[in-house]
Amino acid sequence: MTDARMRALRDRVGGLAYGGDYNPEQWDRSVWREDVRLMREAGVNLVSLGVFAWASLEPEPGTYEFGWLDEVMDLLHENGIAVNLATPTAAPPAWLIHRHPEVLPVMADGERFGFGNRLHYDPSSPIYREHAANITRRLAERYSFHPALAMWHISNEYGPTAYNEAASAGFRRWLRRRYGDLETLNEAWTTRFWGQVYTGWDQVEVPSVPRTWMNPSRILDFKRFTSDALLECFVAERDIVRSFRDDIPIVTNFMRFYRNADYWRWAPEEDAAALDIYPDPAEPDSHVASAFQFDLFRSLKGGRPWLLMEQATSAVSQWRLNVVKEPGRMRLGSLQAVSRGADSVMFFQWRAGRGGHERFHSAMLPHSGPESRTFREVANLGREVGLLAPVAGTTTRAEVAVLFDWNGWWGLEELWGLPRNDFSYVETVMRHYRPLWEHHYAVDVVSTRSDLSPYKVLVVPNAYLVDDEGVAAVTEFARSGGTVVMSFFSGVVDECNRVRPDGYPGAFRRLIGAKIDEYWPARPGERFTVEFADGRTATADWWREDIHLETGTALATYADGLLKGRAAVVANRFGTGRVVYFATLLEQDAFDRVLIGELRAAGVGNRFDGLPTHLECTVREDEGHEYLFLLNHDAEAAVAVPLGSPGTDLLTGLPASGEVSVPPLGAAVVRRARPA
Ligand code: GLA
């Protein structure tokens, strides 16, 4: 059904969706007609409407004002613009908060949020849930069959973590479902330690106001619970709108590298993964992290197209310094998303707001109006997005997968008491992903529950916490012929955050063919020399392991220090597969060399080998065609790309053969017959 719903959306917008958040409730009626006229000029075919409009829709409890929304929906429809209608539940109105202050989330330090921002709700609050369900139902009753409606956008950027009474009650219910009885909970949380044993369920609370250290299993479960509590809010609203009509997609917008919601659990509940992404234009290579996010979002629903729901046309307003996107960068970033599987290019927001916190946030229609650089770029991109219609619905194939797991992330970063407590999971993952991006490999992102059979290589970055099913999946992947490239401090604890028995790395000792006697985090400034079998040397720092080979062999050993002669990189045959394990933090070049060498040895295909790093090359395909995206991230020099078989550049409509020249910050999208 999901695929049919997404197909319906594609048909509705005629290919890729193009548009943004539209907030007409912040503007006088006189502006609406101009909005719609300019939207048409810009090629907008979809707008997200009403995202924070609860106070305008229900100005007093039980009093509804839908007249303005009726008018806007009609106007959009008359002009051929479809609506992605939002439930407004990310912004509970002042009257609700005034009547029921307990809806406001209490933070970990015990302080309660005040009114004045958004996302000011405790997801476990029954009052919040009741009122959110009510406004959702009212909207669905009224608009489910409005001809403008093309998609539902449930709430916005689910995220609050709350430590309220209601959260404690919800946490207890969640724990009862998970563990059944207190004895099992006590066991799972190792509560004999520091005498934290619970003898009644009413003693179990959310882990608030900790005096420094806190039971790490309890925190881990609280993270899981919070993600699930938010998900329950989404599902409740989704089910309401679906009960009226089930042939249009229902989504919510996720965030970039967002730690508080396990998107692997969320994605199956919605029709498409939808991403809000704001790469910082001040960071010269922020597009590499974007590429990872785009691959993740495509992978969240098993390779299906995803939706780029929000991005900025230029500067944002959330950081201390908000620099502009230079000419051409907005287009390039948008095409980059499409090249990695997005079926939409959407922005926050259509018209720049005059007041409020985001008054300097860029928009499709900036304060300077249609005679502006931004609007010209927006209108040009709208035209190009139209030309890319054939790409909609197509997919990508990859032979390399990178494991990205929220439980592992929480394990490494939420808890104190590790051998070192400054892990950055995102940085670690990016260290592993960057060389794959630089060498133009197509990459999928996987969870421990994904089907690993399409891949030749599985990259496992610092997977500290992996549950038994995950361990079995990784192990089986290698046993049946895959190559696993794993980095240190992996397979250490079980799903309850308890150290696995029989020596480190309990979960993967047989897999890596070595036992680790002790983890040796480096002292500040400490560096080591590592020597490879071919005599090359490299430096390493940050982490070492006192590793004892069992079935594994050393690919590299320490050339100095107390661990001199001991393995720093291990290779092991396992079943019909191979495992390479990094027991230290190698300098990036040396790490890249080993990783890319393993990909080549495993026979991973790479059609773009040798092309410059700053030329991003990806392929989307359908049954008959492939769409070759060539994106030049360099602002100075053009790149000439030998094409092989000929095709048509969708952006120019011109035949492409021989060699294509991709200008600085430019792009080509070549459509051609799919190779046999
Ligand atoms: C988020 C929100 C939007 C807006 C933008 C600003 O993605 O969903 O409402 O605040 O950030 O960049």
XYZ file of C-alpha atoms and ligand atoms in Angstrom:
688
model
C 0.000 0.000 0.000
C 2.877 2.343 0.861
C 4.233 2.054 -2.676
C 0.816 2.741 -4.182
C 0.391 5.813 -1.981
C 3.774 7.174 -3.005
C 3.012 6.464 -6.634
C -0.192 8.425 -6.246
C 1.813 11.363 -4.900
C 4.245 11.212 -7.811
C 1.383 11.139 -10.277
C -0.248 13.994 -8.487
C 2.784 16.302 -8.679
C 3.893 14.957 -12.033
C 7.265 13.611 -10.866
C 9.283 15.189 -8.079
C 7.589 17.377 -5.495
C 8.786 20.959 -5.268
C 7.753 23.510 -2.666
C 7.979 24.263 1.015
C 6.289 25.117 4.292
C 3.570 27.646 3.728
C 2.275 29.689 6.653
C -0.585 31.833 5.320
C -1.977 32.190 8.850
C 0.903 34.602 9.518
C -0.146 36.840 6.640
C -3.005 38.993 5.567
C -5.354 37.559 2.924
C -4.169 40.164 0.442
C -0.808 38.387 0.271
C -2.191 34.933 -0.509
C -2.952 35.601 -4.176
C 0.517 36.950 -4.753
C 1.922 33.883 -2.991
C 0.116 31.541 -5.279
C 1.027 33.500 -8.387
C 4.698 33.401 -7.465
C 4.508 29.751 -6.466
C 3.369 28.982 -9.965
C 6.156 31.071 -11.354
C 8.619 29.083 -9.270
C 7.247 25.709 -10.308
C 5.905 24.874 -6.846
C 3.598 21.865 -6.907
C 3.311 20.972 -3.201
C 3.192 23.026 0.011
C 3.243 21.920 3.641
C 0.406 23.775 5.258
C -0.552 24.486 8.846
C 2.529 23.057 10.562
C 2.235 25.235 13.675
C -1.298 26.548 13.131
C -3.103 25.014 16.124
C -3.790 28.409 17.730
C -5.284 29.667 14.461
C -7.423 26.569 13.977
C -8.663 26.199 17.549
C -8.297 29.665 19.089
C -10.267 28.591 22.143
C -10.930 25.130 23.436
C -13.568 23.554 21.266
C -13.958 26.630 19.013
C -12.691 26.040 15.502
C -11.828 28.441 12.745
C -11.398 26.595 9.518
C -12.591 29.347 7.202
C -9.129 30.653 6.415
C -7.782 27.174 5.766
C -10.750 26.366 3.506
C -9.948 29.460 1.504
C -6.243 28.681 1.227
C -6.843 25.047 0.287
C -9.325 26.120 -2.384
C -6.998 28.780 -3.723
C -4.083 26.357 -3.942
C -6.210 23.761 -5.620
C -7.532 26.227 -8.192
C -3.921 26.934 -9.042
C -2.865 23.330 -9.347
C -0.797 23.270 -6.153
C -1.224 20.217 -3.959
C -1.210 20.280 -0.166
C 0.807 18.340 2.356
C -1.477 19.115 5.270
C 0.089 19.143 8.707
C -1.481 18.321 12.000
C -0.482 21.325 14.100
C 0.384 19.388 17.217
C 4.006 20.513 17.535
C 2.712 23.832 18.880
C 0.145 23.370 21.649
C -1.728 26.687 22.037
C -1.344 29.025 24.993
C -4.821 28.220 26.305
C -3.962 24.542 26.575
C -0.758 25.252 28.454
C -2.473 27.772 30.703
C -5.185 25.282 31.624
C -2.878 22.301 31.867
C 0.671 23.371 32.669
C 1.509 19.714 33.256
C 1.633 19.355 29.462
C 4.907 21.310 29.475
C 7.906 19.015 29.571
C 10.076 18.886 32.641
C 13.748 18.692 31.742
C 16.367 16.365 33.222
C 17.396 18.982 35.771
C 13.828 19.199 37.061
C 13.051 22.569 35.471
C 9.859 22.916 33.511
C 9.840 24.378 29.989
C 8.111 27.721 29.742
C 5.672 28.680 27.002
C 7.139 30.589 24.062
C 9.002 28.137 21.880
C 7.450 25.055 20.233
C 7.636 21.315 20.928
C 6.631 22.246 24.462
C 4.861 19.042 25.348
C 5.468 15.868 27.262
C 4.702 13.100 24.754
C 3.367 10.939 27.578
C 0.892 13.552 28.790
C -2.650 12.136 28.439
C -4.003 15.703 28.199
C -1.644 16.522 25.345
C -2.501 13.308 23.562
C -6.229 13.868 23.979
C -6.120 17.398 22.603
C -3.747 16.433 19.791
C -6.083 13.609 18.794
C -9.034 15.981 18.839
C -7.567 18.634 16.537
C -6.255 15.884 14.258
C -9.716 14.350 13.993
C -11.302 17.729 13.262
C -8.834 18.371 10.461
C -9.284 14.917 9.017
C -13.066 15.240 9.121
C -12.910 18.456 7.219
C -10.089 17.976 4.732
C -9.604 14.273 4.057
C -11.405 14.566 0.770
C -10.485 18.105 -0.139
C -9.192 17.923 -3.709
C -6.005 19.787 -2.781
C -4.951 17.195 -0.220
C -2.061 15.028 -1.448
C -0.307 13.974 1.761
C -0.548 14.225 5.548
C 2.366 15.712 7.491
C 1.991 14.572 11.071
C 3.167 17.132 13.611
C 6.746 18.396 13.211
C 10.194 17.124 14.116
C 9.172 14.868 17.001
C 11.730 15.298 19.714
C 11.015 16.383 23.264
C 12.408 14.301 26.095
C 10.304 14.774 29.216
C 10.857 13.854 32.848
C 7.293 14.526 34.023
C 5.126 12.413 36.308
C 3.237 11.232 33.236
C 6.535 10.199 31.680
C 7.321 8.085 34.743
C 3.929 6.411 34.478
C 4.520 5.778 30.775
C 8.033 4.494 31.468
C 6.685 1.984 33.993
C 4.104 0.714 31.508
C 6.798 0.406 28.863
C 9.109 -1.468 31.245
C 6.342 -3.849 32.296
C 5.745 -4.684 28.668
C 9.453 -5.220 28.105
C 10.393 -7.162 31.234
C 7.123 -8.532 32.586
C 8.155 -8.582 36.226
C 10.377 -6.687 38.608
C 12.823 -9.510 39.068
C 13.639 -9.432 35.382
C 13.921 -5.650 35.430
C 16.304 -5.791 38.410
C 18.393 -8.345 36.605
C 18.439 -6.373 33.343
C 19.468 -3.190 35.128
C 21.979 -4.923 37.442
C 20.327 -3.180 40.393
C 22.299 -5.143 43.000
C 25.065 -2.707 42.106
C 24.869 0.247 44.524
C 21.793 -1.376 46.043
C 19.258 -0.022 43.574
C 16.903 -3.002 43.793
C 13.229 -2.197 43.170
C 10.585 -3.983 45.216
C 7.516 -2.275 43.761
C 6.748 -0.853 40.329
C 5.767 2.495 41.807
C 9.407 2.969 42.845
C 10.564 3.001 39.220
C 10.865 6.467 37.740
C 12.407 8.309 34.830
C 16.120 8.998 35.443
C 15.776 12.679 36.315
C 18.072 14.997 38.284
C 20.890 12.515 38.499
C 23.667 13.475 40.846
C 26.356 12.809 38.273
C 26.293 9.035 37.747
C 23.255 7.023 36.893
C 22.476 3.394 36.224
C 23.494 2.990 32.549
C 20.879 0.340 31.752
C 18.125 2.554 33.097
C 19.263 5.474 30.932
C 19.413 3.239 27.907
C 15.855 2.041 28.460
C 14.732 5.605 29.020
C 16.133 6.564 25.618
C 14.255 3.662 24.049
C 11.106 4.559 25.931
C 11.272 8.239 24.887
C 11.666 7.304 21.237
C 8.713 4.913 21.555
C 6.559 7.452 23.444
C 7.056 9.972 20.652
C 6.347 7.282 18.108
C 3.078 6.470 19.882
C 2.055 10.108 19.407
C 2.815 9.850 15.700
C 0.987 6.552 15.310
C -2.082 7.843 17.159
C -2.432 10.815 14.805
C -1.587 8.730 11.768
C -4.287 6.218 12.608
C -6.857 8.964 12.976
C -6.185 10.472 9.572
C -5.895 7.046 8.007
C -9.263 6.002 9.368
C -10.821 8.623 7.090
C -8.870 7.769 3.983
C -6.023 5.413 3.325
C -4.850 6.080 -0.200
C -2.574 9.055 0.390
C 0.845 9.036 2.067
C 1.318 9.919 5.712
C 4.733 11.103 6.871
C 6.441 13.123 9.553
C 9.672 15.039 9.169
C 12.829 13.631 10.725
C 16.026 15.466 11.543
C 19.647 15.106 10.606
C 21.731 12.963 12.999
C 18.959 13.083 15.551
C 19.759 11.026 18.600
C 16.433 10.989 20.459
C 14.349 8.969 18.057
C 15.328 5.592 16.665
C 14.368 6.147 13.052
C 14.787 2.454 12.247
C 11.763 1.842 14.456
C 9.887 4.819 13.086
C 10.352 4.383 9.353
C 8.144 1.288 8.927
C 5.259 3.253 10.432
C 5.179 5.873 7.694
C 4.899 5.884 3.936
C 8.194 7.631 3.240
C 11.151 8.745 5.299
C 11.190 12.548 5.193
C 14.225 14.612 6.138
C 14.821 18.200 7.265
C 18.441 19.084 6.670
C 20.395 22.261 7.226
C 24.033 21.708 6.275
C 26.085 24.645 7.498
C 27.269 26.650 4.472
C 30.225 27.755 6.620
C 31.560 24.188 6.626
C 33.257 23.532 3.294
C 32.540 19.809 3.266
C 29.143 19.632 4.922
C 27.874 17.930 1.775
C 29.706 14.741 2.796
C 27.634 14.391 5.966
C 24.570 15.277 3.883
C 25.390 12.423 1.524
C 25.446 10.045 4.481
C 22.076 11.324 5.679
C 20.607 10.950 2.208
C 21.876 7.374 2.010
C 20.443 6.711 5.455
C 17.063 8.107 4.497
C 16.919 6.046 1.330
C 17.897 2.993 3.361
C 15.405 3.576 6.183
C 12.688 2.192 3.968
C 14.734 -0.413 2.149
C 15.893 1.673 -0.815
C 12.598 3.423 -1.511
C 12.622 7.051 -2.549
C 12.471 9.430 0.411
C 11.352 13.022 0.751
C 13.540 16.042 1.270
C 10.991 17.877 3.358
C 12.906 20.934 4.524
C 16.135 22.727 3.731
C 17.118 26.381 3.499
C 17.399 28.348 0.290
C 20.237 30.285 1.899
C 21.035 31.171 5.534
C 19.295 29.712 8.564
C 18.733 31.518 11.844
C 19.467 28.887 14.444
C 23.203 29.303 14.895
C 25.371 32.035 16.266
C 26.698 32.842 12.802
C 24.351 32.167 9.895
C 26.155 32.513 6.596
C 24.497 32.464 3.179
C 24.586 29.643 0.690
C 26.679 30.971 -2.133
C 25.175 31.126 -5.626
C 24.708 27.635 -7.002
C 25.045 25.809 -3.679
C 21.330 25.524 -3.029
C 20.826 23.955 -6.445
C 23.733 21.594 -5.961
C 22.576 20.483 -2.508
C 19.065 19.897 -3.843
C 20.302 17.830 -6.782
C 22.539 15.944 -4.373
C 19.469 14.870 -2.396
C 17.708 13.777 -5.578
C 20.827 11.933 -6.731
C 20.680 9.856 -3.541
C 17.036 8.951 -3.818
C 14.904 11.960 -2.842
C 11.630 12.316 -4.702
C 11.141 15.897 -3.558
C 12.935 19.177 -3.079
C 11.179 21.134 -0.360
C 12.175 24.074 1.784
C 11.474 25.782 5.014
C 9.753 28.062 4.073
C 7.843 29.618 1.207
C 7.726 33.273 2.303
C 10.181 34.747 4.802
C 8.399 35.639 8.046
C 8.483 39.254 9.197
C 8.531 38.512 12.894
C 9.236 35.705 15.287
C 12.455 33.880 15.972
C 13.017 32.911 12.323
C 12.599 36.379 10.778
C 16.094 36.187 9.248
C 15.754 32.594 8.062
C 15.976 32.432 4.287
C 12.924 31.414 2.273
C 11.937 30.649 -1.299
C 10.481 34.138 -1.425
C 12.848 36.274 0.641
C 12.193 39.684 2.211
C 13.751 41.190 -0.893
C 10.905 39.753 -2.984
C 10.884 38.084 -6.377
C 13.559 40.423 -7.776
C 16.269 38.690 -5.805
C 19.065 36.224 -6.264
C 17.291 33.660 -4.143
C 13.998 33.811 -5.971
C 15.736 33.591 -9.323
C 17.627 30.516 -8.150
C 14.431 29.051 -6.707
C 12.499 29.554 -9.943
C 15.337 28.083 -11.977
C 15.546 25.078 -9.692
C 11.774 24.636 -9.896
C 12.079 24.439 -13.667
C 14.899 21.892 -13.394
C 13.082 19.783 -10.849
C 10.309 19.583 -13.419
C 12.802 18.326 -16.004
C 13.914 15.597 -13.615
C 10.429 14.066 -13.454
C 11.590 10.766 -15.035
C 13.852 10.190 -12.020
C 10.928 10.018 -9.593
C 10.353 6.580 -8.148
C 13.728 5.205 -9.241
C 16.189 3.582 -6.892
C 19.871 2.843 -6.259
C 21.876 -0.345 -5.774
C 24.822 -0.656 -3.415
C 27.217 -3.447 -2.509
C 28.605 -1.771 0.609
C 26.644 -1.161 3.779
C 27.498 0.912 6.834
C 25.903 -0.022 10.145
C 24.223 2.920 11.858
C 22.362 2.014 14.987
C 20.616 4.155 17.580
C 21.124 1.688 20.418
C 24.833 1.673 19.709
C 24.805 5.478 19.584
C 23.074 5.730 22.965
C 25.446 3.176 24.401
C 28.505 5.170 23.378
C 27.313 8.668 24.148
C 24.583 8.768 26.745
C 26.396 7.024 29.510
C 29.351 7.673 31.708
C 31.727 5.006 32.917
C 33.309 3.840 29.651
C 37.089 3.486 29.277
C 36.867 6.907 27.687
C 33.844 9.125 27.672
C 34.376 11.343 24.691
C 33.188 9.086 21.890
C 31.370 10.785 19.061
C 29.397 8.177 17.186
C 28.608 10.543 14.351
C 32.265 11.477 13.885
C 33.206 7.823 13.991
C 30.614 6.882 11.409
C 31.737 9.755 9.191
C 35.370 8.632 9.416
C 34.221 5.326 7.951
C 31.845 6.831 5.395
C 34.068 9.626 4.063
C 36.494 7.377 2.133
C 33.558 5.550 0.580
C 32.118 8.887 -0.520
C 35.457 10.142 -1.770
C 35.932 7.025 -3.878
C 32.377 7.247 -5.276
C 31.098 3.960 -3.867
C 27.345 3.526 -3.677
C 26.568 2.905 -0.008
C 23.483 1.783 1.868
C 23.070 2.308 5.568
C 21.816 -0.657 7.570
C 20.556 -1.532 11.013
C 21.163 -4.802 12.805
C 17.754 -5.903 11.475
C 18.348 -5.107 7.807
C 18.637 -7.731 5.099
C 22.396 -7.914 4.579
C 22.298 -10.337 1.668
C 22.735 -7.717 -1.106
C 26.114 -6.583 0.231
C 29.672 -7.690 -0.245
C 31.127 -5.504 2.503
C 29.656 -4.495 5.845
C 31.336 -1.608 7.681
C 30.778 -1.630 11.438
C 31.954 1.555 13.191
C 32.531 1.313 16.993
C 29.528 -0.914 17.604
C 29.856 -0.973 21.391
C 26.332 -2.166 22.101
C 24.825 -4.838 19.874
C 22.006 -7.151 20.872
C 22.092 -10.910 20.272
C 20.136 -10.697 17.048
C 22.529 -8.060 15.746
C 25.528 -10.156 16.706
C 24.012 -13.126 14.891
C 23.351 -11.019 11.779
C 26.895 -9.634 11.566
C 28.404 -13.048 12.300
C 26.263 -14.773 9.687
C 27.161 -12.133 7.120
C 30.848 -13.006 7.463
C 30.276 -16.736 7.752
C 28.448 -16.766 4.457
C 31.165 -14.990 2.531
C 30.870 -11.273 3.285
C 33.699 -9.001 4.355
C 33.193 -7.252 7.692
C 35.313 -4.183 8.401
C 34.919 -3.369 12.066
C 36.499 -0.784 14.296
C 37.499 -0.951 17.942
C 35.319 -1.138 21.042
C 32.702 -3.184 19.187
C 30.592 -6.033 20.542
C 31.363 -5.135 24.139
C 27.973 -5.152 25.882
C 24.567 -6.765 25.456
C 21.258 -4.971 24.927
C 21.044 -4.267 28.674
C 24.459 -2.644 28.661
C 26.104 -5.532 30.538
C 29.611 -6.556 29.550
C 29.503 -9.744 27.552
C 31.297 -12.678 29.198
C 34.502 -14.501 28.196
C 36.721 -11.532 27.550
C 36.422 -8.623 25.150
C 34.979 -8.347 22.593
C 32.491 -10.869 23.918
C 30.193 -10.693 20.935
C 32.843 -10.749 18.241
C 35.842 -12.576 19.704
C 35.485 -15.518 17.324
C 34.583 -13.228 14.461
C 37.732 -11.114 14.741
C 39.846 -14.084 15.774
C 41.370 -12.331 18.767
C 40.841 -11.712 22.440
C 41.351 -8.320 23.996
C 42.938 -8.382 27.407
C 42.347 -4.710 28.191
C 41.211 -1.546 26.472
C 44.016 1.000 26.536
C 42.647 4.434 25.778
C 45.532 6.713 24.874
C 46.820 9.297 27.268
C 46.359 12.899 26.134
C 48.778 13.575 23.259
C 49.980 9.982 23.088
C 50.684 8.701 19.564
C 51.871 5.343 18.296
C 53.543 4.074 15.183
C 51.927 1.191 13.421
C 53.749 -0.917 10.864
C 52.047 -2.826 8.065
C 53.293 -6.120 6.637
C 54.537 -4.313 3.501
C 56.750 -2.093 5.636
C 54.563 1.017 5.439
C 54.070 2.850 8.661
C 51.267 5.050 9.936
C 50.479 6.882 13.121
C 47.591 6.129 15.411
C 46.233 7.708 18.565
C 43.236 7.934 20.921
C 42.750 4.210 21.518
C 44.636 0.946 21.715
C 43.750 -2.579 22.674
C 45.962 -5.178 24.274
C 44.960 -7.723 21.711
C 45.934 -11.410 21.625
C 45.513 -13.167 18.324
C 43.627 -16.447 18.270
C 42.728 -17.407 14.706
C 43.398 -13.912 13.337
C 46.603 -12.559 11.881
C 48.144 -9.124 12.169
C 47.735 -6.791 9.193
C 49.654 -4.199 11.134
C 51.477 -4.160 14.462
C 52.618 -1.468 16.882
C 56.204 -0.468 16.179
C 56.704 1.257 19.504
C 55.437 1.572 23.049
C 54.409 -1.071 25.550
C 52.327 -2.890 22.957
C 55.199 -3.100 20.477
C 54.798 -6.150 18.256
C 51.139 -6.602 19.206
C 48.487 -6.440 16.470
C 46.912 -3.058 15.726
C 44.875 -4.221 12.732
C 43.693 -7.818 12.585
C 42.484 -9.918 9.669
C 40.597 -13.149 10.154
C 39.017 -15.721 7.932
C 35.588 -16.593 9.213
C 33.430 -19.176 7.483
C 33.785 -18.263 3.842
C 34.143 -14.596 4.672
C 36.737 -12.221 5.986
C 36.936 -9.832 8.897
C 39.236 -6.865 9.324
C 39.342 -5.298 12.759
C 40.948 -1.960 13.638
C 42.068 -2.005 17.250
C 43.284 1.587 17.200
C 42.425 4.924 15.643
C 44.596 4.960 12.550
C 45.386 8.198 10.791
C 42.715 8.724 8.163
C 44.855 8.068 5.067
C 46.065 4.728 6.346
C 42.566 3.764 7.426
C 41.194 4.696 4.001
C 43.853 2.647 2.260
C 42.949 -0.483 4.216
C 39.209 0.041 3.840
C 39.287 0.725 0.116
C 41.707 -2.191 -0.356
C 39.177 -4.483 1.324
C 36.400 -3.237 -0.956
C 38.511 -3.931 -4.011
C 39.522 -7.356 -2.733
C 35.870 -8.163 -2.095
C 35.055 -7.313 -5.694
C 32.841 -4.326 -5.006
C 32.113 -2.622 -8.319
C 33.053 0.996 -8.849
C 32.260 2.672 -12.134
C 33.715 5.994 -11.096
C 37.145 4.908 -9.983
C 39.712 7.604 -10.621
C 37.324 10.542 -10.973
C 38.176 13.518 -8.763
C 36.966 13.413 -5.180
C 34.938 16.598 -5.428
C 32.908 15.194 -8.293
C 30.047 13.350 -6.639
C 28.871 10.506 -8.870
C 25.757 8.457 -8.226
C 23.259 6.401 -10.156
C 19.507 5.991 -9.818
C 17.818 3.439 -12.012
C 14.574 1.897 -13.100
C 13.903 -1.114 -15.255
C 14.944 0.428 -18.524
C 17.163 3.384 -17.665
C 19.847 4.658 -15.460
C 20.218 8.261 -14.351
C 23.793 9.255 -13.872
C 24.217 12.235 -11.538
C 27.498 14.135 -11.774
C 27.783 16.953 -9.243
C 30.838 19.151 -9.125
C 31.425 20.497 -5.611
C 34.441 22.510 -6.690
C 33.834 26.224 -7.168
C 36.846 26.779 -9.450
C 37.373 24.042 -12.007
C 35.200 22.135 -14.443
C 35.544 18.347 -14.587
C 35.500 16.336 -17.806
C 33.851 12.947 -17.386
C 34.161 10.200 -20.008
C 30.663 8.830 -20.425
C 30.947 5.440 -22.048
C 27.518 4.914 -23.502
C 25.573 7.983 -24.653
C 22.391 9.456 -23.235
C 20.561 12.732 -22.739
C 21.315 15.348 -20.122
C 17.926 15.893 -18.510
C 18.918 19.360 -17.304
C 19.740 20.687 -20.759
C 17.711 18.314 -22.911
C 20.829 17.864 -25.070
C 22.418 14.593 -26.146
C 25.376 13.603 -24.009
C 28.096 11.412 -25.409
C 31.861 11.085 -25.377
C 32.793 13.367 -22.528
C 30.591 15.628 -20.405
C 32.072 18.733 -18.911
C 30.609 19.523 -15.506
C 31.170 23.206 -14.682
C 32.288 24.502 -11.266
C 29.389 23.949 -8.821
C 27.509 22.534 -11.800
C 25.697 19.300 -12.474
C 24.719 16.903 -15.218
C 22.013 14.263 -15.012
C 22.404 11.829 -17.861
C 19.578 9.477 -18.689
C 20.541 6.486 -20.770
C 19.663 2.862 -21.356
C 20.581 0.675 -18.449
C 23.608 -1.479 -19.161
C 22.752 -5.147 -19.535
C 13.106 22.969 11.407
C 11.625 23.212 11.555
C 11.140 24.417 10.829
C 12.122 25.562 10.951
C 13.458 25.123 10.455
C 14.476 26.237 10.506
O 13.442 22.061 10.457
O 10.840 22.102 11.208
O 9.894 24.781 11.385
O 12.206 25.958 12.269
O 13.922 24.081 11.262
O 15.673 25.882 9.913
